[in-house]
XYZ file of C-alpha atoms in Angstrom:
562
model
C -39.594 -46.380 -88.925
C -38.658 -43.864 -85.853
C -38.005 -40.556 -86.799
C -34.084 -39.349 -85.660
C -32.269 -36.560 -85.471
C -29.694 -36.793 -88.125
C -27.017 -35.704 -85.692
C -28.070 -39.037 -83.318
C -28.298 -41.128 -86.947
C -24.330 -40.517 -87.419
C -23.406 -41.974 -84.125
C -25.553 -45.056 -84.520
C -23.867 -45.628 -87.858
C -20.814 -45.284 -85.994
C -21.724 -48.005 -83.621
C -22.961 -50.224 -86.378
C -19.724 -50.141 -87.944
C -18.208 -51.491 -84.540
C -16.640 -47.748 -83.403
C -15.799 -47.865 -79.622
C -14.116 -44.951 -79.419
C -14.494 -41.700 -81.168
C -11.276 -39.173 -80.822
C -12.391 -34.712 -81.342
C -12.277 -31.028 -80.463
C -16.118 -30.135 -79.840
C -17.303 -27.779 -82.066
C -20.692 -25.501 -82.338
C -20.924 -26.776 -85.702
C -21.447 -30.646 -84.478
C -23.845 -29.741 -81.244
C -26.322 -32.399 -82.449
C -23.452 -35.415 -83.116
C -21.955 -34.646 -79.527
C -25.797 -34.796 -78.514
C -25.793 -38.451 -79.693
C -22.574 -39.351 -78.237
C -24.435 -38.427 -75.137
C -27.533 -40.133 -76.082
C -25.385 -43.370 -76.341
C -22.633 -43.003 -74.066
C -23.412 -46.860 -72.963
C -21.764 -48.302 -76.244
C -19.188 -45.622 -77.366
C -16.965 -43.280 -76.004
C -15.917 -39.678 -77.761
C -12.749 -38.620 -76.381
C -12.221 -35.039 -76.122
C -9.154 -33.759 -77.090
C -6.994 -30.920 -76.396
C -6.135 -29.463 -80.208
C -7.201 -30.941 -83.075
C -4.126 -32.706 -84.572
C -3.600 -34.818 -81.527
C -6.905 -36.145 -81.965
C -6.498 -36.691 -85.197
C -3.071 -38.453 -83.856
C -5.437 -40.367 -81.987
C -7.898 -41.829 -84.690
C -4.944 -42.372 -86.968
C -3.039 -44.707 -84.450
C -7.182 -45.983 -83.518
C -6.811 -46.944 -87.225
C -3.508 -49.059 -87.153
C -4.415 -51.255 -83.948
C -7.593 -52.102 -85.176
C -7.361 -52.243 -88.651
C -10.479 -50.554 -89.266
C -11.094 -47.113 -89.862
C -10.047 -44.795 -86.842
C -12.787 -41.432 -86.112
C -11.889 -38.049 -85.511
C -14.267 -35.593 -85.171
C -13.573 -32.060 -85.595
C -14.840 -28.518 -86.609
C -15.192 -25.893 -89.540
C -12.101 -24.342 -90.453
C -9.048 -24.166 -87.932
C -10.475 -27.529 -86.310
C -10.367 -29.105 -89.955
C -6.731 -27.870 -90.961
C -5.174 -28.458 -87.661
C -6.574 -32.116 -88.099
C -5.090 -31.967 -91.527
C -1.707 -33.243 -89.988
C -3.323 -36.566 -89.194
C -5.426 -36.959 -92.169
C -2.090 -36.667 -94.304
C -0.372 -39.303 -92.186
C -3.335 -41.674 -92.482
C -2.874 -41.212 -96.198
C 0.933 -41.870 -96.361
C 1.178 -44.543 -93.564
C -1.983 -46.228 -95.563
C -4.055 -45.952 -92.465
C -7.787 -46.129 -92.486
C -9.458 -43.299 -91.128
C -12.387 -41.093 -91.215
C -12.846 -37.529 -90.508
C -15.916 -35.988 -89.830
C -15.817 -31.917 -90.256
C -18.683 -29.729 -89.049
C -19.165 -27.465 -91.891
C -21.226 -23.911 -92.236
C -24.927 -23.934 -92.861
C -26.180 -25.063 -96.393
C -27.988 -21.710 -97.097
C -24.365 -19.890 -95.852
C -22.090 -21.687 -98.104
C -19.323 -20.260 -100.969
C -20.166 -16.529 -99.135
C -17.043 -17.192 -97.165
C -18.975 -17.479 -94.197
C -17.285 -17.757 -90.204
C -14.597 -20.102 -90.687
C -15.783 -21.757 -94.026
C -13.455 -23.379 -96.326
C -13.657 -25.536 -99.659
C -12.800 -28.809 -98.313
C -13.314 -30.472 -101.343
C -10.385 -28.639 -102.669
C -8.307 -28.581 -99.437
C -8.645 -32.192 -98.705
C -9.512 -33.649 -101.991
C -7.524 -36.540 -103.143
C -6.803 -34.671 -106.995
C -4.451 -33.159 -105.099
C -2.441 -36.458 -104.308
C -1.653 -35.948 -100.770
C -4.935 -35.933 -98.475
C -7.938 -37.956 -98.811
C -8.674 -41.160 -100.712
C -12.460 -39.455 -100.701
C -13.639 -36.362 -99.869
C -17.226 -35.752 -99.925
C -20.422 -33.482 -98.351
C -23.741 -34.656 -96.717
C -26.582 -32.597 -97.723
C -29.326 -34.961 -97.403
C -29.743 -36.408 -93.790
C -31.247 -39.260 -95.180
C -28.334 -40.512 -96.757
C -25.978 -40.359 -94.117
C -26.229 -44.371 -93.480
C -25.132 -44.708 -97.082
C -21.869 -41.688 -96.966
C -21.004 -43.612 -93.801
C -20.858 -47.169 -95.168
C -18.911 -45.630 -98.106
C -16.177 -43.854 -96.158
C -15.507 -46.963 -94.278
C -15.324 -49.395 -97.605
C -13.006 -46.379 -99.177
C -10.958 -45.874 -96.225
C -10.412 -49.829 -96.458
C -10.146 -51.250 -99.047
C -7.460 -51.256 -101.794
C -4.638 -48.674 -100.418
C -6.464 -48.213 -97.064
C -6.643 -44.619 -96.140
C -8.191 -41.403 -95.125
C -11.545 -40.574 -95.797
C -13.085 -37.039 -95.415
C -16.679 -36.290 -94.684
C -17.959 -32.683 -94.603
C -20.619 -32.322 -92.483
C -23.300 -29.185 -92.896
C -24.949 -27.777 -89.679
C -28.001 -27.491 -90.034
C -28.270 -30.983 -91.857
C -27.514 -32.781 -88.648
C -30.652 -30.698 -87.118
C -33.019 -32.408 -89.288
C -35.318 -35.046 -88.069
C -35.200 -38.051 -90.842
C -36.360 -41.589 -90.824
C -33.535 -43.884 -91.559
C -31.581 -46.995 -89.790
C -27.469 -47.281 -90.318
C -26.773 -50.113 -92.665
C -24.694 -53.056 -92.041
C -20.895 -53.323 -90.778
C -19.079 -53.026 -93.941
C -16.015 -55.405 -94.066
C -12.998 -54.829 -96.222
C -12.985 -57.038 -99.886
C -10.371 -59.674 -100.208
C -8.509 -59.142 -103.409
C -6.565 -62.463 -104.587
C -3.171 -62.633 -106.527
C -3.410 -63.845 -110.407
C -2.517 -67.480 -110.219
C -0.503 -67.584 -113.377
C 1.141 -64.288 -111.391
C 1.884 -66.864 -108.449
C 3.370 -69.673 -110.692
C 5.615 -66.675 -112.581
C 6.951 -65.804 -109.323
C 7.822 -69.156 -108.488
C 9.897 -69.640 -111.203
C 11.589 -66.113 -110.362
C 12.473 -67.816 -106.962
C 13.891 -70.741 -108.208
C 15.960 -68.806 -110.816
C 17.202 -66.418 -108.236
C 20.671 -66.525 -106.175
C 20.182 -63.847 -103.885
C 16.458 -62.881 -103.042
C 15.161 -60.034 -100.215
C 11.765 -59.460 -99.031
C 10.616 -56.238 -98.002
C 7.187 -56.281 -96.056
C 5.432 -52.970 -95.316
C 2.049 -50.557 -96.053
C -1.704 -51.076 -94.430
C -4.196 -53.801 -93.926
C -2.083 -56.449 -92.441
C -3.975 -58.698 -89.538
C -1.906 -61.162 -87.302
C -3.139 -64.385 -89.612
C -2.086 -62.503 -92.398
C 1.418 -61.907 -90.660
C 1.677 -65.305 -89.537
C 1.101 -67.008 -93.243
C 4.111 -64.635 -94.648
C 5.903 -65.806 -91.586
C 5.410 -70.025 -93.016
C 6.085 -68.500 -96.575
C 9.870 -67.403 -95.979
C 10.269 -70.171 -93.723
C 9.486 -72.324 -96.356
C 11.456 -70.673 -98.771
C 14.289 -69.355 -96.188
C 14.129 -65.701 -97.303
C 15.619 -63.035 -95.450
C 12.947 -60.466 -94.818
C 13.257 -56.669 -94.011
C 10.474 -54.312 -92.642
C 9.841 -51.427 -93.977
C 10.081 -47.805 -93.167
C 8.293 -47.483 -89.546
C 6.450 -50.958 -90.123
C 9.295 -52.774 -87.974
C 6.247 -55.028 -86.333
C 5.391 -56.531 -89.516
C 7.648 -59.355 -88.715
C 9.340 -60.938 -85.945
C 12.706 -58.722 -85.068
C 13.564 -62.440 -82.980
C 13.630 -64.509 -85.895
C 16.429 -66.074 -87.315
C 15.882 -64.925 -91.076
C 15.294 -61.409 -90.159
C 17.317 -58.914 -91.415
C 16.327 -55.365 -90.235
C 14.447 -52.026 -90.686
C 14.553 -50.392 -94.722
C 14.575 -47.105 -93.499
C 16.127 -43.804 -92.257
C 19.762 -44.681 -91.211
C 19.560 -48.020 -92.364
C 22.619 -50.805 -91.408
C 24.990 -50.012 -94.230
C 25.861 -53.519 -94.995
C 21.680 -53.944 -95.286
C 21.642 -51.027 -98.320
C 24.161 -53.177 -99.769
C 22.847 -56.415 -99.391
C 19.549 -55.156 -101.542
C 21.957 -53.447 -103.897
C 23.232 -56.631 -104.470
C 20.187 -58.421 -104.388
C 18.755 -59.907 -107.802
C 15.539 -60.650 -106.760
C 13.207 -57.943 -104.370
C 9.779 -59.069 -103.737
C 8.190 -56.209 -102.238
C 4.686 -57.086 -100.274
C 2.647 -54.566 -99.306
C 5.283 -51.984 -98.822
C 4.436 -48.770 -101.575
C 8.319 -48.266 -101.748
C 8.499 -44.669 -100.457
C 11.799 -42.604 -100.363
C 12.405 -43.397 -96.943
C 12.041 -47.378 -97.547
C 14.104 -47.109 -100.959
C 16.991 -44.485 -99.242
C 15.757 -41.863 -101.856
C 15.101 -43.958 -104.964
C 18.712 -45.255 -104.608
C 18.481 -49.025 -103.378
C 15.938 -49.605 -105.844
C 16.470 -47.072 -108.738
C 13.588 -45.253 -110.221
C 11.464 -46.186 -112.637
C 13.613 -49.517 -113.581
C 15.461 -51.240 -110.415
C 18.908 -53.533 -111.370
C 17.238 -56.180 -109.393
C 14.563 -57.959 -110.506
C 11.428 -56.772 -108.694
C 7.892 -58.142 -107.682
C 5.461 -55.537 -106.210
C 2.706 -57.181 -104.482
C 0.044 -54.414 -102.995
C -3.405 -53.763 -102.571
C -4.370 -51.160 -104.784
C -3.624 -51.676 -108.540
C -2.983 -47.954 -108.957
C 0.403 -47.783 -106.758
C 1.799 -50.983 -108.846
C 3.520 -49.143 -111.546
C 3.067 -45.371 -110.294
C 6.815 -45.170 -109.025
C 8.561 -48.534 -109.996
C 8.007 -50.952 -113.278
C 7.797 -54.367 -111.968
C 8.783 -57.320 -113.456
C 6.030 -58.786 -111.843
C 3.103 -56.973 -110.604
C 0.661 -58.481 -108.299
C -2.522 -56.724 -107.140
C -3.683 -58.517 -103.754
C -4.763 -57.636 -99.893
C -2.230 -58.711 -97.704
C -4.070 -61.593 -96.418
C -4.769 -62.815 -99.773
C -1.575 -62.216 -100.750
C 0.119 -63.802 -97.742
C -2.281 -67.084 -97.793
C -1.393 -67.302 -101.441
C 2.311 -67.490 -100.868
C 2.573 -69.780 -98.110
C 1.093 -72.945 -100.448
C 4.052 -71.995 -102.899
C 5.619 -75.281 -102.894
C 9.759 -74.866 -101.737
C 12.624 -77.152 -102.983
C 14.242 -79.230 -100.519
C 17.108 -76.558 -100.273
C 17.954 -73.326 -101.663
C 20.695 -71.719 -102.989
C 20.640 -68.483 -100.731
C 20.858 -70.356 -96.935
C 23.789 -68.680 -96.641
C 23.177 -65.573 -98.029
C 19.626 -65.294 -95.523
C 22.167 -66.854 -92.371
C 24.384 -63.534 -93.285
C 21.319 -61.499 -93.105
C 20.816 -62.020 -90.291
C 24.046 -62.040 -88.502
C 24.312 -58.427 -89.889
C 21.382 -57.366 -88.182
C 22.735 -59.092 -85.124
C 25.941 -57.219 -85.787
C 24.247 -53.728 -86.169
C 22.621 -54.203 -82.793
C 25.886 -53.574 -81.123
C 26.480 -49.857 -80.210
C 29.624 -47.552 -80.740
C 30.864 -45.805 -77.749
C 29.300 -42.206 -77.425
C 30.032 -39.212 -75.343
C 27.533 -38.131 -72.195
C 26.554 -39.562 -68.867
C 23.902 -41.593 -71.046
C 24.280 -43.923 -72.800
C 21.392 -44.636 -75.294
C 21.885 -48.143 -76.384
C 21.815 -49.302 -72.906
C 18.643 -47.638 -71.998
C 16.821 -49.252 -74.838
C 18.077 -52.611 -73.266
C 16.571 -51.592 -70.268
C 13.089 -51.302 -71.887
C 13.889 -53.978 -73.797
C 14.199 -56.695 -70.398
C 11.198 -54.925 -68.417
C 8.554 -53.954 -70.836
C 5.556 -56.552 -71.774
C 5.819 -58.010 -75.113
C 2.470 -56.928 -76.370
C 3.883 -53.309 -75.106
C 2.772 -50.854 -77.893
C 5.754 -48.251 -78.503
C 5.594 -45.049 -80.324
C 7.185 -42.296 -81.000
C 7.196 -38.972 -83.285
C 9.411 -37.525 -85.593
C 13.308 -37.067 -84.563
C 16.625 -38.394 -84.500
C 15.496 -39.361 -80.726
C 13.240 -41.861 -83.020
C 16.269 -44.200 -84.604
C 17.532 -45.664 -81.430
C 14.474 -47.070 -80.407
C 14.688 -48.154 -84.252
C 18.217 -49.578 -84.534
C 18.020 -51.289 -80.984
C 14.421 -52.108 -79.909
C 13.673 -55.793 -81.472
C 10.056 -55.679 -82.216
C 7.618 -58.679 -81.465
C 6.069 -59.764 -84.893
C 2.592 -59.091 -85.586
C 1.955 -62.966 -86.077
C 1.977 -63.012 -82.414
C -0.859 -61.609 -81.959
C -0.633 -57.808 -81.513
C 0.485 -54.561 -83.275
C 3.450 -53.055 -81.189
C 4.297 -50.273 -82.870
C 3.043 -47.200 -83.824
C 5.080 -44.333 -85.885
C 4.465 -41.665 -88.832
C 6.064 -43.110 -92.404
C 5.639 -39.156 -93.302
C 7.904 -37.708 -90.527
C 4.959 -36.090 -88.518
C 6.284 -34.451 -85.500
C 4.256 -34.451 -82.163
C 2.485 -38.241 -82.942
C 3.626 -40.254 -80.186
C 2.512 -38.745 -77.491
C -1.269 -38.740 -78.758
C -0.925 -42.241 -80.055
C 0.439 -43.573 -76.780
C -2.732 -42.347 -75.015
C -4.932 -43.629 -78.008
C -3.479 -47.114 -77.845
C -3.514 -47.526 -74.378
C -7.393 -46.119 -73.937
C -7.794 -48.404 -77.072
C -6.702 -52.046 -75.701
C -5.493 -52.038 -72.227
C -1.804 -52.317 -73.089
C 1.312 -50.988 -71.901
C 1.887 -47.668 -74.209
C 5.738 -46.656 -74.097
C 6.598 -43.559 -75.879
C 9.982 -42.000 -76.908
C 9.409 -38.414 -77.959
C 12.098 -35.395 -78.474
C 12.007 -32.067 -76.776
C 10.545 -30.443 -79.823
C 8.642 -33.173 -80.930
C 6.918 -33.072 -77.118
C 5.920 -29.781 -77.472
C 4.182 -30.186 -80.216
C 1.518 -32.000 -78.633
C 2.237 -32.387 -74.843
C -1.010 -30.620 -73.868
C -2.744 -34.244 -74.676
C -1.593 -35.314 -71.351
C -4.547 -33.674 -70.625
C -6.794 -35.796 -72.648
C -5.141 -39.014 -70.672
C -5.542 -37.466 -67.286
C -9.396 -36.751 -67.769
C -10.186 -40.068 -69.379
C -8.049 -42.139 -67.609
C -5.281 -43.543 -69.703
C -1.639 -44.435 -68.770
C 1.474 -44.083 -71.076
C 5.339 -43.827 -70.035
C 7.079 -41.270 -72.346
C 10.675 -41.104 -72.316
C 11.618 -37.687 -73.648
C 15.156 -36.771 -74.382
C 15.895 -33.225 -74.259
C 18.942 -32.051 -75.680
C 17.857 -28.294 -76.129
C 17.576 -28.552 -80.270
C 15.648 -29.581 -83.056
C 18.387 -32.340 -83.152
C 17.616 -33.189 -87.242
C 17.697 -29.858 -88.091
C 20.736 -29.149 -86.706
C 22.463 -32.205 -87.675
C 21.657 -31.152 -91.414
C 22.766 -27.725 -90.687
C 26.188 -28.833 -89.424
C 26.581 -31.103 -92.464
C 24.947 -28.099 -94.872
C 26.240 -25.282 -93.208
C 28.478 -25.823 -90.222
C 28.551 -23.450 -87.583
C 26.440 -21.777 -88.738
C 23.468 -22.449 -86.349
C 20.182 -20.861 -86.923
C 17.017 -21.257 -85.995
C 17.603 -24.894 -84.079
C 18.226 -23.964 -80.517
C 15.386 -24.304 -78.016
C 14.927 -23.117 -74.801
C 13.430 -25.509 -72.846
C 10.657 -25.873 -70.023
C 11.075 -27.754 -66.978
C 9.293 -30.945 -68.609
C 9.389 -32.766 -65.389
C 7.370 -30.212 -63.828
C 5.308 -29.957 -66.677
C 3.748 -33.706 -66.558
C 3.081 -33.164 -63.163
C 0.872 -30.162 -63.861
C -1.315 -32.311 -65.648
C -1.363 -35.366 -63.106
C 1.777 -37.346 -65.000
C 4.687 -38.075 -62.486
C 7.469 -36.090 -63.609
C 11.458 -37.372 -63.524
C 14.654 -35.877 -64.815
C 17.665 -38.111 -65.255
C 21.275 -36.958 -66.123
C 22.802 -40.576 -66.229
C 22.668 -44.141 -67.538
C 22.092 -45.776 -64.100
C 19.649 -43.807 -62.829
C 17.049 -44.826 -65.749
C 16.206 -48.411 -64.808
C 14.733 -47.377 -61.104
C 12.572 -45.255 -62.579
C 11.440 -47.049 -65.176
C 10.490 -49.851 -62.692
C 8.461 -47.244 -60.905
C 6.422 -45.858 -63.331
C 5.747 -49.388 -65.177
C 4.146 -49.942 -60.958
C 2.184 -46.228 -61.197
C -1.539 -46.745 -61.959
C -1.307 -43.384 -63.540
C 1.379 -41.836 -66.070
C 5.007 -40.900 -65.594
C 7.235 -38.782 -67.869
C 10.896 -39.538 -67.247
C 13.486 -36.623 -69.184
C 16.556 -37.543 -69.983
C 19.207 -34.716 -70.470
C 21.054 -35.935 -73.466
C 24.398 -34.513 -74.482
C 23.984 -32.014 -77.474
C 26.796 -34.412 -79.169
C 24.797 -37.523 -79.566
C 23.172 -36.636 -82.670
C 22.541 -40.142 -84.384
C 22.805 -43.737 -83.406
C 26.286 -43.598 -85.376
C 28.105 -40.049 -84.559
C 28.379 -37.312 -83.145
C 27.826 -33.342 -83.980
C 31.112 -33.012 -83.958
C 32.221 -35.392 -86.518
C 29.530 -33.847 -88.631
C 30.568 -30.568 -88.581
C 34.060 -31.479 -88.752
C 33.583 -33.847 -92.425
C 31.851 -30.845 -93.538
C 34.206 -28.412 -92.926
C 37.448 -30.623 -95.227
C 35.066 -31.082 -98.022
């Protein structure tokens, strides 16, 4: 066997595992792994990125188009808790991921050396809110075997983020080892009495909702839930920020479970008696704060399918628990023999004619009007178009009005943070289109743009193209809409001054646009869907259009005659 330096090993385990595209912020501790990016720069790509969380950003959205883990490599230190902010969305959004984190030298650790910190404590996963695994390679000849790991962890059961701390001078060493096979996730089947149990529950039910949501969906998985409701005419909801999951077209869809959800949707599960719940952890956003489905024992029955068997129960006692992958789960549902009819057509008929309902706006103040500029994209953007967007009140129209194609079509369309992560479109659209080719449409806020604008660098130098549609009303709009309701007039700490974001983009080689009204959007849009290169189009927003449903204004003023 060949001797190879460790740092040259990593990469071909990276390749072995079918990695095309590797997102980081070089770092001295890592010389040798950026020397075997070089080494093969024929069959993968390392993206370098401007500041670590965007390309952390980047490997989390790599992680939700592909379905397998997404790579970010970054350094000691500040690289490794700027990256943090990716690493904790991975683990909320139930994204596969891996980072790798140069570390200090082996014979310079726990002296607090330059930039060293305890990453098994920072990132470990005893503290519930980072990594599924966190672990250190101190033996180069064992790297094939961490790596193999990380990606099974990161994976299978919950998928999420995997940490691996990487010590310099281990990379240095010269070691005789090949990277072992692809690892592909395990397929974890539903209980069969489970299945005949929640057949009966279906029959016995009157008025039944399914919520789809979480990780490790594939398009064959999406399409077998799409013949299971079908077959049993459910009406289905998508879950907080996983509004791709199914088709927003289809007759027996009923809308996003999330932040401002359609009123007469919250009520419809309220009233529900039976809530099967597939792959969705049922978060606070998805269950309006432990309030549509009360905590720990819902009104409604409840079946929780999911991956991992440690989320079933952690929250919500089921009356049926099922622990299943999503394409087990889904290809076990869809042979669930139906009756001939069902007693909740009408009830999944309504459903759906609220949703239909909800997609008509209420008039707003401004020279812009938001709900038509959605239909815009909506007519001139591709189907397979992947949006995303950060965290923001800009976020819910493109969530209330953009009708999602269904993953069963064949492609992942949307990518957003379940954990409210500001500054994550703008990387993601650049990851996703590097990533597949597609169109990548972003909607981003003037704070949440700021946050991590400079990756319009990263696009310009390696040749990706995104559209970002950023709406600058000169606040940290959520903020202050809380504030108003909290506090009202008193206004602190929400007001932004604002640079010239049209001007801006073009620094970095975007086209830069500024609109002030409705009619002047579709024109541009046009143009920059025809520019081989990026555009950034601003749109000055009226400070009063706050939400999809109000204004500042009224805000302030129900607060002030409580």
């Amino acid at each position: 066997m060949n001797q190879t330096l460790a740092g040259h090993l990593l990469v071909e385990c990276l390749i072995a595992q079918g990695v095309s595209h590797a997102f980081g912020v070089p770092g001295e501790s890592y010389l040798a792994v950026l020397d075997g990016f070089h080494a093969h720069a024929d069959r993968i790509r390392f993206i370098t990125c401007r500041q670590e969380g965007g390309a952390a950003f980047m490997a989390e959205a790599q992680g939700k188009l592909t379905g397998r883990p997404g790579v970010c490599f970054v350094t000691r230190g500040p690289g490794a808790t700027n990256a943090s902010i990716g690493v904790h969305t991975a683990f909320q959004d139930s994204t596969p991921m891996v980072l790798f984190v140069g570390d200090v030298a082996s014979d310079q650790r726990d002296r607090e050396a330059f930039q060293e910190v305890d990453f098994l404590s920072f990132f470990g996963p005893s503290t519930k809110a980072f990594a599924k695994r966190v672990e250190r390679i101190d033996d180069a000849r064992r790297l094939p075997e961490y790596v193999a790991r990380a990606f099974a962890t990161a994976m299978n059961g919950r998928p999420g983020p995997v940490v691996l701390v990487l010590p310099e001078d281990m990379l240095t060493q010269t070691v005789a080892a090949s990277p072992l096979a692809r690892v592909e996730p395990v397929q974890a089947w539903s209980d069969p009495g489970g299945l005949r149990q929640l057949r009966e529950m279906l029959m016995q039910a009157q008025r039944p909702f399914v919520i789809v949501g979480g990780g490790g969906w594939t398009p064959q998985a999406a399409q077998a839930l799409q013949r299971f409701v079908e077959n049993w005419q459910l009406p289905v909801g998508n879950a907080f920020r996983f509004q791709d999951l199914f088709d927003n077209h289809h007759p027996q869809y009923s809308g996003d479970v999330g932040i401002g959800i359609n009123p007469r949707l919250a009520q419809r599960i309220r009233d529900s008696d039976l809530v099967i719940a597939l792959g969705a952890r049922l978060g606070e956003m998805t269950t309006g704060g432990y309030t549509l489905l009360e905590a720990p024992r819902p009104r409604q029955k409840l079946v929780h399918i999911h991956g991992s068997a440690e989320e079933l129960g952690r929250v919500y006692q089921a009356d049926l628990a099922l622990c299943a992958t999503m394409n087990a789960a889904a290809r076990s549902l869809e042979v669930l023999t139906a009756p001939a009819t069902v007693a909740w057509a009408d009830w999944t008929a309504q459903a759906h004619a609220d949703y239909e309902g909800n997609l008509q706006p209420q008039s707003l103040p401004g020279d812009v009007d938001m709900p038509a500029l959605i239909a815009t994209l909506q007519r001139h953007l591709p189907a397979d178009a992947v949006l995303t967007n950060g965290a923001g009140n800009f976020a819910s129209w493109l969530h209330r009005f953009y009708r999602y194609a269904g993953l069963a079509k064949g492609h992942k369309t949307q990518l957003a943070p379940t954990n409210g992560a500001m500054g994550y479109g703008v990387p993601a659209g650049i990851a996703a289109n590097l990533l597949t080719g597609r169109l990548a449409f972003t909607i981003a806020g003037d704070g949440d743009f700021l946050m991590n604008g400079q990756e319009l660098a990263t696009a310009m130098q390696h040749g990706a193209r995104s559209i970002i549609l950023l709406l600058n009303n000169g606040m940290y709009g959520t903020i202050r809409m809380h504030q108003e309701r909290e506090y009202p007039l008193h206004v602190s700490g929400s007001t932004l001054r604002n640079p010239d974001f049209a001007a801006l983009a073009q620094a970095f080689g975007y086209a830069g646009v500024r609109i002030t009204r409705t009619q002047q959007f579709e024109p541009e849009l046009i143009a920059a869907l025809a520019r081989p290169y990026g555009t950034l189009i601003e749109v000055a927003l009226d400070p009063e259009v706050i939400t999809t449903r109000g204004t500042l204004s009224a805000i302030r003023q129900a607060s002030l005659q409580k």
